[in-house]
Coordinates of C-alpha atoms in Angstrom, one line a residue:
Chain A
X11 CA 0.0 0.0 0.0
X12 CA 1.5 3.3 -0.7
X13 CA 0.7 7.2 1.1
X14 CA 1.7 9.9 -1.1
X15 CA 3.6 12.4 1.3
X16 CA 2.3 15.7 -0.4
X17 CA -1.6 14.3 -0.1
X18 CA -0.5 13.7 4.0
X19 CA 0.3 17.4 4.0
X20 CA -3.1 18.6 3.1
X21 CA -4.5 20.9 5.6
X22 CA -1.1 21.2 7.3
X23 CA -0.3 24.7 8.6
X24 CA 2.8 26.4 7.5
X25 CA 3.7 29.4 9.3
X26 CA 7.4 30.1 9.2
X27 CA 8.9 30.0 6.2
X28 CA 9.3 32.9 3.8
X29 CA 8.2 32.2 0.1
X30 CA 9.7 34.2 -2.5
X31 CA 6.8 36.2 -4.5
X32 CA 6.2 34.6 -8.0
X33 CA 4.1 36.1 -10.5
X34 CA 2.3 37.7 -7.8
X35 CA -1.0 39.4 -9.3
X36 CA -1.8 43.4 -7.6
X37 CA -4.2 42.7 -3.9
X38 CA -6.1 45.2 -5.9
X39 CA -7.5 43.0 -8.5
X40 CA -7.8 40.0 -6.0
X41 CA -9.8 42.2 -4.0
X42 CA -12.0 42.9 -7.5
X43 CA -12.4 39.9 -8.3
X44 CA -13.1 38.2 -4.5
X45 CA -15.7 41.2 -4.1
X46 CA -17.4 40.2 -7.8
X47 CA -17.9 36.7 -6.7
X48 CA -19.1 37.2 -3.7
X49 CA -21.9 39.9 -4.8
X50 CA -22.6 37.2 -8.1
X51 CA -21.1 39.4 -10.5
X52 CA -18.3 39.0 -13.1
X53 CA -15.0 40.8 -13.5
X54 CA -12.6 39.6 -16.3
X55 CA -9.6 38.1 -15.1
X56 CA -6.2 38.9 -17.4
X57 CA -6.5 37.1 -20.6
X58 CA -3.6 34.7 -21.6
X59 CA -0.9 35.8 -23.6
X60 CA 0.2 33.1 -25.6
X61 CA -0.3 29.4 -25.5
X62 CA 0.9 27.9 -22.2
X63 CA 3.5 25.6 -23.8
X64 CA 5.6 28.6 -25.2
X65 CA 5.5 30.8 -21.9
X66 CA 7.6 27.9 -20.8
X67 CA 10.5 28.4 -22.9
X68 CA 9.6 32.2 -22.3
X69 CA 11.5 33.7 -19.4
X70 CA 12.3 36.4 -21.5
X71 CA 11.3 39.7 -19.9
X72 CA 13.5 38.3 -17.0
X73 CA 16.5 37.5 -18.8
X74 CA 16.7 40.2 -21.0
X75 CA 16.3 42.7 -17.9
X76 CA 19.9 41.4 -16.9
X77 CA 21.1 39.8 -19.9
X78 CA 21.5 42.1 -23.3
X79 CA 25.4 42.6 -23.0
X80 CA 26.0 40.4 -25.9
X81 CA 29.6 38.9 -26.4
X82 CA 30.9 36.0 -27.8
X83 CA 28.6 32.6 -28.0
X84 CA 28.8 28.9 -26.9
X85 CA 27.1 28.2 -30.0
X86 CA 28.2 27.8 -33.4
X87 CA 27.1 27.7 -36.9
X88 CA 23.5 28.2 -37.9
X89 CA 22.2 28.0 -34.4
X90 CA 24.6 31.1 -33.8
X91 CA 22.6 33.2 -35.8
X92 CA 19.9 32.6 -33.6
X93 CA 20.8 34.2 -30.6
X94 CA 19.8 37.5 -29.8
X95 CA 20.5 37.2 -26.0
X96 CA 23.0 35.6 -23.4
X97 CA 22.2 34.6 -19.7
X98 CA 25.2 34.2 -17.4
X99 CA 23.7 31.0 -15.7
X100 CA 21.9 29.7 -18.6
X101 CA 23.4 30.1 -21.7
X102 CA 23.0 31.8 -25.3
X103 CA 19.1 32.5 -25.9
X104 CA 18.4 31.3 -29.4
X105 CA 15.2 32.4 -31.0
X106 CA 12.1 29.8 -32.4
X107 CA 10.6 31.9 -35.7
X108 CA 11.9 31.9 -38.9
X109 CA 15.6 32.3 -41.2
X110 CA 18.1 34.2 -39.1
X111 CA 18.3 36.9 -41.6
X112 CA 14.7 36.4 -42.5
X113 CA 12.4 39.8 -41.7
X114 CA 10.3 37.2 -39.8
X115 CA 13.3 36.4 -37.4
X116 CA 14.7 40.2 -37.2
X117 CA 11.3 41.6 -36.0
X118 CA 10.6 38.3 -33.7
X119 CA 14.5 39.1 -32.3
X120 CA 13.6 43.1 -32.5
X121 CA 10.2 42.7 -30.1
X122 CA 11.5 40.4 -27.5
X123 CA 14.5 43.0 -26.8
X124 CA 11.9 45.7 -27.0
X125 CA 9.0 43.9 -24.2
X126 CA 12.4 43.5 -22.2
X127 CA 13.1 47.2 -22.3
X128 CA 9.3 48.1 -21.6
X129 CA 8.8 45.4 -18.9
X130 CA 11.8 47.4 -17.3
X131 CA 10.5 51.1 -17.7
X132 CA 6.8 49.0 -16.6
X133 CA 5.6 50.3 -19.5
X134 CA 3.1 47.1 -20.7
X135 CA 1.9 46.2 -17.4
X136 CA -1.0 43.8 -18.8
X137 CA -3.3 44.8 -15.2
X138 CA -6.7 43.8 -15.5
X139 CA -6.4 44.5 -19.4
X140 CA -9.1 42.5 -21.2
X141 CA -10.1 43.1 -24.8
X142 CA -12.7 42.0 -27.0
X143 CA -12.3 39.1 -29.1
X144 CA -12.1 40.1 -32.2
X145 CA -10.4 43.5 -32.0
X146 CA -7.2 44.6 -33.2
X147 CA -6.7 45.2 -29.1
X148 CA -6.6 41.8 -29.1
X149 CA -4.4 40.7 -31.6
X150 CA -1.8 43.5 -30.0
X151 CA -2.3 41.7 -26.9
X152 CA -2.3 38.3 -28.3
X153 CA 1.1 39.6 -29.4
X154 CA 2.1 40.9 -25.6
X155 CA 1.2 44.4 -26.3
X156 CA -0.9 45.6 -23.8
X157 CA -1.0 49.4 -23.8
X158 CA -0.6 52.1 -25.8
X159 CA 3.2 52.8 -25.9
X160 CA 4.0 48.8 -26.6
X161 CA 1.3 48.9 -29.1
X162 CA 2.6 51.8 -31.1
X163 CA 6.4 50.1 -30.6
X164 CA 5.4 47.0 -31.9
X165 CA 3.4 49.0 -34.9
X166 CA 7.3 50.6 -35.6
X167 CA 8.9 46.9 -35.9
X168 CA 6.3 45.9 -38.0
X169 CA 6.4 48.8 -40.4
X170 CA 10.3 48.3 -40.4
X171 CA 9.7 44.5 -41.5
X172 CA 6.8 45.1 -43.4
X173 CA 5.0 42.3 -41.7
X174 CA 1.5 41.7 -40.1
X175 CA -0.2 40.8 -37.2
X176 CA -1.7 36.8 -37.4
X177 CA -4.3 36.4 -35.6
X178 CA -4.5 33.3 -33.7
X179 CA -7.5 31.0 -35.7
X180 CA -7.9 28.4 -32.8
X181 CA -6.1 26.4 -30.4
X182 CA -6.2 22.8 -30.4
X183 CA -4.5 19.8 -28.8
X184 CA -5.3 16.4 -30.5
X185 CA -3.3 16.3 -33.7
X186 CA -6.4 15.1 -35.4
X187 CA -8.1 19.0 -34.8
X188 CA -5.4 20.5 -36.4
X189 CA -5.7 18.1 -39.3
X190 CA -9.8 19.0 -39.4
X191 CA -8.4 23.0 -38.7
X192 CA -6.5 22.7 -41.7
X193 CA -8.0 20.2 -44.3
X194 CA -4.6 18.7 -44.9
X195 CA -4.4 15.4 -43.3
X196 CA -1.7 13.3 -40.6
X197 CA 1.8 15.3 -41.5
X198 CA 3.2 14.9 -38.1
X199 CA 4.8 12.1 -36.5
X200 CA 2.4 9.9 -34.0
X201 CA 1.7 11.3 -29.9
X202 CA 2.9 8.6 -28.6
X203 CA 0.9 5.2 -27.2
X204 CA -2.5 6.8 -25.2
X205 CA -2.4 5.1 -21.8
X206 CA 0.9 3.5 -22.0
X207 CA 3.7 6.1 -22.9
X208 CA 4.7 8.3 -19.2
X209 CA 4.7 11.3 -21.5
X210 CA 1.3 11.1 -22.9
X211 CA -0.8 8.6 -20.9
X212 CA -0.5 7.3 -17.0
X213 CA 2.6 7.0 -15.0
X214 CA 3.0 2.8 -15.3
X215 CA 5.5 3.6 -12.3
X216 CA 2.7 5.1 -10.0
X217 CA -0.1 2.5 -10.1
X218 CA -3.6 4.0 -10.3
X219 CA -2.5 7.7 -10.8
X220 CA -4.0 9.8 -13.8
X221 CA -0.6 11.8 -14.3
X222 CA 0.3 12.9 -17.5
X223 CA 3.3 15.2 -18.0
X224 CA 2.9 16.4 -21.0
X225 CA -0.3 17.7 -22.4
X226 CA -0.3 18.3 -26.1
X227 CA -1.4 22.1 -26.6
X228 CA -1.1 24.4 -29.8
X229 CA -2.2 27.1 -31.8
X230 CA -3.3 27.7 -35.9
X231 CA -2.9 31.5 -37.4
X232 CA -4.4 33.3 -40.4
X233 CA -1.8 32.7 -43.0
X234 CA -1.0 29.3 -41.8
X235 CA 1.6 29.9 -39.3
X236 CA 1.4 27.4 -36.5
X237 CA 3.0 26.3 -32.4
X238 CA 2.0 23.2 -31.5
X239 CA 4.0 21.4 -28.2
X240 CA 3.5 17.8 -28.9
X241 CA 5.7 15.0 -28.6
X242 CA 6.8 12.5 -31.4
X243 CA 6.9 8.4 -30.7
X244 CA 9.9 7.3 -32.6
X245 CA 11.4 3.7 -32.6
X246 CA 12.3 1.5 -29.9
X247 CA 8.9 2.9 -28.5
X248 CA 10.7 6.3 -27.4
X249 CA 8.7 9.5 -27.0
X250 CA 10.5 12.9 -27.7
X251 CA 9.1 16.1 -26.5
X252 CA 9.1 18.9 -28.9
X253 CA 7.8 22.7 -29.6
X254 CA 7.5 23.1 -33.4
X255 CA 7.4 26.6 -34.6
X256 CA 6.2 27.5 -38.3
X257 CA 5.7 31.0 -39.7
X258 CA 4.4 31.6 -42.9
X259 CA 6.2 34.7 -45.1
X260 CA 5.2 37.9 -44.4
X261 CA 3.3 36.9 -41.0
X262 CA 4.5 37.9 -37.8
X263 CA 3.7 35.8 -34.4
X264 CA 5.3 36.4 -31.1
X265 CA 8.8 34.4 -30.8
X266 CA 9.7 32.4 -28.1
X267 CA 13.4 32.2 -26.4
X268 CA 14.6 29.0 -25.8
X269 CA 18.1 29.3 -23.4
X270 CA 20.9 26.6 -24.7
X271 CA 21.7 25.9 -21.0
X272 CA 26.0 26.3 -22.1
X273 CA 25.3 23.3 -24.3
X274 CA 27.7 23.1 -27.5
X275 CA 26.2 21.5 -30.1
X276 CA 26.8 19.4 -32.8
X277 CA 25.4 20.8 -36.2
X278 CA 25.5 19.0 -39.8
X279 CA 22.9 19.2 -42.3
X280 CA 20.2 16.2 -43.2
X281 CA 17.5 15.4 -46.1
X282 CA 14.4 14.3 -45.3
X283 CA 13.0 11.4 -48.0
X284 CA 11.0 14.4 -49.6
X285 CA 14.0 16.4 -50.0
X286 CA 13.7 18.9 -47.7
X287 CA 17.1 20.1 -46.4
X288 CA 17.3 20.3 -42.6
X289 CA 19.7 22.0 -40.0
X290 CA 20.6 19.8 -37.2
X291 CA 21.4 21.0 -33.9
X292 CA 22.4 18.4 -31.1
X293 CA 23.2 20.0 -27.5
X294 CA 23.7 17.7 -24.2
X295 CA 20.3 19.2 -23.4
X296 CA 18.8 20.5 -26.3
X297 CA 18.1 20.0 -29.8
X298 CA 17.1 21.6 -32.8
X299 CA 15.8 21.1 -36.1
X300 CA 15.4 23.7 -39.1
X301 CA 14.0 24.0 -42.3
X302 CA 13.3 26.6 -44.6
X303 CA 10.3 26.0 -47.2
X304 CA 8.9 27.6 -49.6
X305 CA 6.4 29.8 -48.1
X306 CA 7.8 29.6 -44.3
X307 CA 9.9 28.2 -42.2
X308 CA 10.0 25.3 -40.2
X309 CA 11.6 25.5 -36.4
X310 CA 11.7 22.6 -33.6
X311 CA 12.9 23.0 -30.2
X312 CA 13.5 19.3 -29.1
X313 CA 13.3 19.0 -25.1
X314 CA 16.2 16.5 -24.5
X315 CA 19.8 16.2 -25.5
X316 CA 22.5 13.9 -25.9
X317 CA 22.8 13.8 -22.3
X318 CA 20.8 12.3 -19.7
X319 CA 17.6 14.1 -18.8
X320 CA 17.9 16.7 -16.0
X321 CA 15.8 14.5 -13.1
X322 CA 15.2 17.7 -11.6
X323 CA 12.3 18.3 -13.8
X324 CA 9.4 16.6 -13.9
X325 CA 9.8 15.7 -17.5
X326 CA 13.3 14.2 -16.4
X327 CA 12.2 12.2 -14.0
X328 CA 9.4 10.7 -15.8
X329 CA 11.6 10.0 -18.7
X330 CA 14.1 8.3 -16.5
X331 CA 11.0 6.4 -15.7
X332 CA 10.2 5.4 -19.3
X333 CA 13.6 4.1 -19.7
X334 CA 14.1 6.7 -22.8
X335 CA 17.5 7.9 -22.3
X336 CA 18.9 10.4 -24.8
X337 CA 19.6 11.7 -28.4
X338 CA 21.8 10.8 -31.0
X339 CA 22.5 11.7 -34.3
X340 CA 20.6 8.5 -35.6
X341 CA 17.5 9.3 -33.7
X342 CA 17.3 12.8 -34.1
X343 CA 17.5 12.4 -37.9
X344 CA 14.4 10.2 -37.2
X345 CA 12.8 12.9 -36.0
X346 CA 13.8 15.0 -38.7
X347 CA 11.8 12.1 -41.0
X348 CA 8.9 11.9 -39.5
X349 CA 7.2 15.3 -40.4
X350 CA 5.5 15.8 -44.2
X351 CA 7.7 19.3 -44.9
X352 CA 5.5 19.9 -48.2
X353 CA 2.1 19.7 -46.4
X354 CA 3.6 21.9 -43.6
X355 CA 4.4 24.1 -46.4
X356 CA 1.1 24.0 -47.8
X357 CA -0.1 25.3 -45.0
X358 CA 1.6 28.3 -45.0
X359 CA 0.8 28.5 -48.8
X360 CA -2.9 29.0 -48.1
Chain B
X8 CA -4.1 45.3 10.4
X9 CA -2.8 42.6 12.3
X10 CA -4.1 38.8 11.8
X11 CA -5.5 39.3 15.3
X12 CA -7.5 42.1 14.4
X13 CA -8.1 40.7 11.0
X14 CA -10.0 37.6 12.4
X15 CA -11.4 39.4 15.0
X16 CA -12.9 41.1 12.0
X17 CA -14.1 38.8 10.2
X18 CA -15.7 36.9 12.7
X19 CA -17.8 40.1 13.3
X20 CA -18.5 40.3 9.5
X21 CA -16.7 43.6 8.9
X22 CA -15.7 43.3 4.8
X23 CA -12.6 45.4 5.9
X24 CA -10.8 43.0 7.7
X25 CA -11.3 40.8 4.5
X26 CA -9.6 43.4 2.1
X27 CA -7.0 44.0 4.6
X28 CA -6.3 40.0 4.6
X29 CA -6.2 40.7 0.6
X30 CA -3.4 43.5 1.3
X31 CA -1.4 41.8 3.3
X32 CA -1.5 38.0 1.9
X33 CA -1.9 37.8 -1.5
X34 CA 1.5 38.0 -2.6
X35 CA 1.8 35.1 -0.2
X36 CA -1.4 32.9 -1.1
X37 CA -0.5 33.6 -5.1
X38 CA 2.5 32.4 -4.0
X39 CA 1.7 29.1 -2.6
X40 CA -0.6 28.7 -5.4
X41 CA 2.0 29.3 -8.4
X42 CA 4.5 26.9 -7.1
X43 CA 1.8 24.3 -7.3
X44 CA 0.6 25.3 -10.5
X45 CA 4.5 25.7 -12.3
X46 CA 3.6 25.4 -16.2
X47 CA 0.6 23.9 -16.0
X48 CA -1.9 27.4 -15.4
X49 CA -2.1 30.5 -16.9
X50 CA -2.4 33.8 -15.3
X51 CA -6.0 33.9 -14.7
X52 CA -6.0 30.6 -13.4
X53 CA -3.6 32.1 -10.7
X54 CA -5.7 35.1 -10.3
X55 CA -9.2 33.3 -9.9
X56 CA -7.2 30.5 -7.9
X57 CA -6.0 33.1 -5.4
X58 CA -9.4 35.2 -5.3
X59 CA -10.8 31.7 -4.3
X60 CA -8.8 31.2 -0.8
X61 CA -10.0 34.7 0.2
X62 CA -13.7 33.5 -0.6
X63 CA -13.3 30.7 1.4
X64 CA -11.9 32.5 4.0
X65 CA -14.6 35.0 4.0
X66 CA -17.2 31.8 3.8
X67 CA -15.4 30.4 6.7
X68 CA -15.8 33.2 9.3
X69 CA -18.2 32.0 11.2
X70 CA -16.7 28.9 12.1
X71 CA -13.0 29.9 11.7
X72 CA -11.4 28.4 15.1
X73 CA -7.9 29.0 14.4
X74 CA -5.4 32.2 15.0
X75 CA -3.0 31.2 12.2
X76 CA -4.3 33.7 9.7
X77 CA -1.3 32.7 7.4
X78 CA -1.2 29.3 7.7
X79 CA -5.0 28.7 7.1
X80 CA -4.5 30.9 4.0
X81 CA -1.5 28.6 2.8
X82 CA -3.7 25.1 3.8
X83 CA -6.7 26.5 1.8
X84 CA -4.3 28.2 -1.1
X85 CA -2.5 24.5 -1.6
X86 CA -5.5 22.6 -1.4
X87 CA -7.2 25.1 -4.2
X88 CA -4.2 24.4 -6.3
X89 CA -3.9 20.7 -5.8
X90 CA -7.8 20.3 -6.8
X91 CA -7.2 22.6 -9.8
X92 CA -4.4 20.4 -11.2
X93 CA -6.4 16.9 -10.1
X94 CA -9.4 18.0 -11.9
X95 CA -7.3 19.0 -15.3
X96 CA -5.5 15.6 -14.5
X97 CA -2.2 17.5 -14.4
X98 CA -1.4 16.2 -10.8
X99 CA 2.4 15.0 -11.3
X100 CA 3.2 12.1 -8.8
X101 CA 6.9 11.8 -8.7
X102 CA 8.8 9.0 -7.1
X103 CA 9.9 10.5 -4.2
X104 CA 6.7 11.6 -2.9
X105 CA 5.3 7.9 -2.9
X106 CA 5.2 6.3 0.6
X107 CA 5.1 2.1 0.5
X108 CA 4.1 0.5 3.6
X109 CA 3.7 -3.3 4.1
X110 CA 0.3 -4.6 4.5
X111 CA 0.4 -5.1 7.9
X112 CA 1.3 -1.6 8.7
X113 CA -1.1 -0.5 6.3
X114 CA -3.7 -2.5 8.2
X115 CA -2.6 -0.6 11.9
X116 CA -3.1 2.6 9.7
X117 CA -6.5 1.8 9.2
X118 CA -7.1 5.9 8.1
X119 CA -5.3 8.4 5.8
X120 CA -5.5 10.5 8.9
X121 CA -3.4 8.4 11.2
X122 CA -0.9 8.3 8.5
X123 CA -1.6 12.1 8.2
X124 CA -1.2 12.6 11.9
X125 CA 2.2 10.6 12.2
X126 CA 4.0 12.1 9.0
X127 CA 2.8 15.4 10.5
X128 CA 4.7 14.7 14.0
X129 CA 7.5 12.8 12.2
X130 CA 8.4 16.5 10.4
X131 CA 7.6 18.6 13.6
X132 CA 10.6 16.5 15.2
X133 CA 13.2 17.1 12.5
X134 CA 16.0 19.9 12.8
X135 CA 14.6 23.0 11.8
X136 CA 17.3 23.3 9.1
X137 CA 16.2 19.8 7.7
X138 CA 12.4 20.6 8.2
X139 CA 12.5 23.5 6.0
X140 CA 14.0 21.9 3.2
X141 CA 11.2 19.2 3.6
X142 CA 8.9 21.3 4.0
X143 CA 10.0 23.5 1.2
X144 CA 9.8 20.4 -1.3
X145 CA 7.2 18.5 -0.4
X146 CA 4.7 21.3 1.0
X147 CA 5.4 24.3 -1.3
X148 CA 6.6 22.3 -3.9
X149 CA 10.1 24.2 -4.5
X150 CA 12.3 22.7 -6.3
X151 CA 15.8 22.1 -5.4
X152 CA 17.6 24.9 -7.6
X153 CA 15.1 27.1 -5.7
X154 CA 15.6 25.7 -2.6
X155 CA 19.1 26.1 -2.9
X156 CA 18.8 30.0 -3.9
X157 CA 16.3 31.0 -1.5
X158 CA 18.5 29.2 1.6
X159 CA 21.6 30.3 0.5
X160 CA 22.7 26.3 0.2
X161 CA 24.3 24.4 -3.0
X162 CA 22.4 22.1 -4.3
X163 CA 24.1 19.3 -3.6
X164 CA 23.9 20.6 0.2
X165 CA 19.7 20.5 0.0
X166 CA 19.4 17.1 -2.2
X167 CA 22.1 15.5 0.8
X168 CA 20.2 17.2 3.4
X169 CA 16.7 16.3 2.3
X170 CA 17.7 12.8 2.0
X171 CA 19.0 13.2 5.4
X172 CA 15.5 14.4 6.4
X173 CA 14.0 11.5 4.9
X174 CA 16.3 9.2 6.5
X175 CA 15.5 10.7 9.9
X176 CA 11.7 10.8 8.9
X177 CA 11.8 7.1 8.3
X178 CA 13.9 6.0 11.5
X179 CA 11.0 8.3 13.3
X180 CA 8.1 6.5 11.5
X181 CA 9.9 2.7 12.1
X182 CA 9.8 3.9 15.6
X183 CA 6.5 4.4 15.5
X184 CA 5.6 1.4 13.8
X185 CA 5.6 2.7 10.3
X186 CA 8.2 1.6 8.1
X187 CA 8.3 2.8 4.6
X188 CA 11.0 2.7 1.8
X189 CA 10.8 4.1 -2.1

């Protein structure tokens, strides 16, 4: 029979320890909102920024603040030319959207530096900002632009890139929604096995539990761009976590940084069986896959390395679980194989 | 305000006392809350999350018997969370938090609560140094890294000193008839 400690600490009484504040929301709008549900009424809470996935791989605002003296990188090649930021403790911060000297990739780079400069002078505070859906409010906000200033900054970059605002179509998670979403049917690689894999059903190693790490989440824009945080079952019955990232040209969708943790990676160049030339990018942690098409660009942030997972996150531990171990060039060129490059580039083509 | 005026407050139904709770624990509750939470919420599932402990503790004031303003606040802010993430099934169970008794201890246990009530005076009896970390981890949900940073401790000082805790918890719990191993 088995107790799980943290369910034996419900109702227990803390009193001592002093908890560092995290994404603290303002008493202010607690009080707004504790004083609407109590007299029955409604009072919008802060709508969400982006999908949930990206914000993960997001800690940008909080990086930047410390981290835009730019010198030399641990990174090389290609993947070089995605950096637009360094931490001290974490690495180069590479970017997720489009050609490095694409206008796509430029303007992405261009309003992550600029949210980090108007976090700073708390120029975009989002407060209890909430915007009709629908409205070009909206899309600024979908876009992290919350007031005026950020909105006419973000207007600026786009002018200089001559891009525009997509606005998100729909968010989805099963694979087959985004194939009904789109019309175009199955061009990426299997979830994984329902109710057997850790990463996408039950944990086999807790008996009884309901835990499922990782939730498959995305989102569809106008123009065909497309996130989607999924993960891809591969051979040997090994699931491998991953953010894709496609932006169609001439459409502009908030970037996401994703911090190389010091890795140095390996990078050599691959075909896929439909001839699509990929970038490579093996890190200890990390990998990365690239691809320009015709009409976009392809971009997939791989959540494991060469190196043994980190077992100080949950997605580590789980793994170490599943007995899937790590990366190598052989499996990660699997990966590479599995998606249908000319159907994602249909998309954008639309 | 202090709590003690707060409650005393409250338990005469003055709304002030509630928004001064608001003032002076929300950064605290929203705290509790978004360690739970990690990845897996969104703002405004923080935001209504937190509103929701000040609810209940409005709800409750009638019938609230304790003086630990703050700890109540934290039991009802971890217990929001937890349901939050059980009823989106995003609940994580990792290894470490998994107790295994044998049968037969399992059998003297007879309730979750005696088990509750034992862990709970198994943890009151550790070192302060050692019941922080545990209680850090397995109540707030911190993970080492931030453990480490918020104690001033390398990590290789909290992972050696929570095992330590957990060797101590378990010599305390074989003690009191309740072995357990992972």
């Amino acid at each position: 029979m088995e107790f799980n400690i943290k369910d034996l600490l419900d109702g227990y009484m803390e009193e001592e320890i002093a908890l560092r504040p995290r994404r603290s929301p303002r008493p202010e709008k607690i009080e707004a909102l504790v004083r609407a549900r109590l007299e029955g009424s409604e009072v919008p809470v802060s709508r969400p920024r982006r999908a949930r996935r990206l914000l993960r791989a997001l800690p940008v605002a909080a990086l930047l603040a410390c981290l835009l003296s730019v010198t030399a990188y641990a990174v090389s090649s290609l993947l070089s030319e995605r950096v637009y930021a360094r931490s001290a403790s974490q690495g180069d911060v590479v970017l997720n959207l489009g050609a490095p000297e694409s206008a796509e990739f430029q303007a992405a780079a261009d309003w992550e530096r600029c949210l980090a400069e108007l976090a700073q002078a708390g120029e975009n505070d989002s407060g209890s900002a909430s915007f009709p859906e629908g409205s070009r409010e909206a899309l600024y906000a979908q876009n992290g632009a919350f007031t005026p200033a950020a909105r006419a900054a973000l207007d600026e970059i786009l002018d200089r890139y001559s891009l525009s605002m997509a606005a998100r179509l729909s968010r989805f998670q099963d694979p087959e929604e985004l194939y009904a979403l789109t019309g175009v049917s199955a061009f990426l690689p299997p979830l994984g096995k329902p109710g057997q894999d850790p990463w996408t059903g039950p944990d086999p190693s807790v008996p009884g539990s309901e835990h499922q790490i990782f939730k498959p989440v995305g989102s569809l824009y106008e123009g065909g761009s497309l996130e989607y945080s999924a993960t891809a079952l591969l051979s040997g019955e090994r699931t491998v976590p991953y953010d894709l990232s496609l932006v169609a040209n001439g459409n502009f969708i908030k970037g996401a940084g994703i911090v190389t943790r010091g890795d140095s990676f390996e990078e050599w160049t691959y075909t896929a069986p439909g001839g699509t030339e990929l970038t490579l990018d093996l890190g200890a942690s990390r990998a990365f896959l690239s691809a320009k098409l015709e009409h976009g660009y392809v971009f997939l942030f791989v959540r494991c390395g060469a190196a043994p997972h980190d077992e100080d996150t949950d997605a580590g531990r789980v793994a170490a679980y599943s007995g899937f171990a790590r990366l190598d060039r052989e499996l990660l060129e699997e990966l590479a194989a599995s998606f249908d490059y000319a159907a994602l580039d249909a998309l954008c083509a639309k | 305000m202090e709590d003690r005026q707060i409650l005393s407050g409250l338990r005469s139904g003055d709304i002030g006392a509630l928004s001064a709770a608001i003032e002076n624990y929300t950064g605290y509750v929203s705290a509790v809350i978004a360690n739970q939470l990690r990845r897996r919420g969104s703002r405004e599932d923080l935001e209504e999350l937190t509103a929701n402990a000040f609810v209940a503790l409005w709800e409750s004031r009638e019938s609230l018997r304790t003086e630990r303003l703050r700890g109540w606040l934290g039991a009802v802010a971890r217990n929001q969370a937890r349901s939050f993430l059980r009823k989106n099934r995003l609940l994580t169970v990792s290894p470490e938090d998994v107790l295994l008794v044998s049968a037969d201890v399992a059998e003297k246990l007879l309730e979750k609560e005696e088990a509750r009530r034992l862990l709970r005076a198994a943890v009151e009896a550790l070192e302060p140094p050692d019941r922080e970390i545990f209680l850090r981890f397995y109540y707030y949900d911190q993970t080492v890294p931030e453990i480490a940073r918020d104690m001033r401790l390398k990590r290789e000082a909290v992972k050696s000193r929570l095992r330590r805790g957990r060797d101590k918890l378990r010599q305390r719990l074989e003690e009191g008839g309740f072995p357990y191993g992972v």
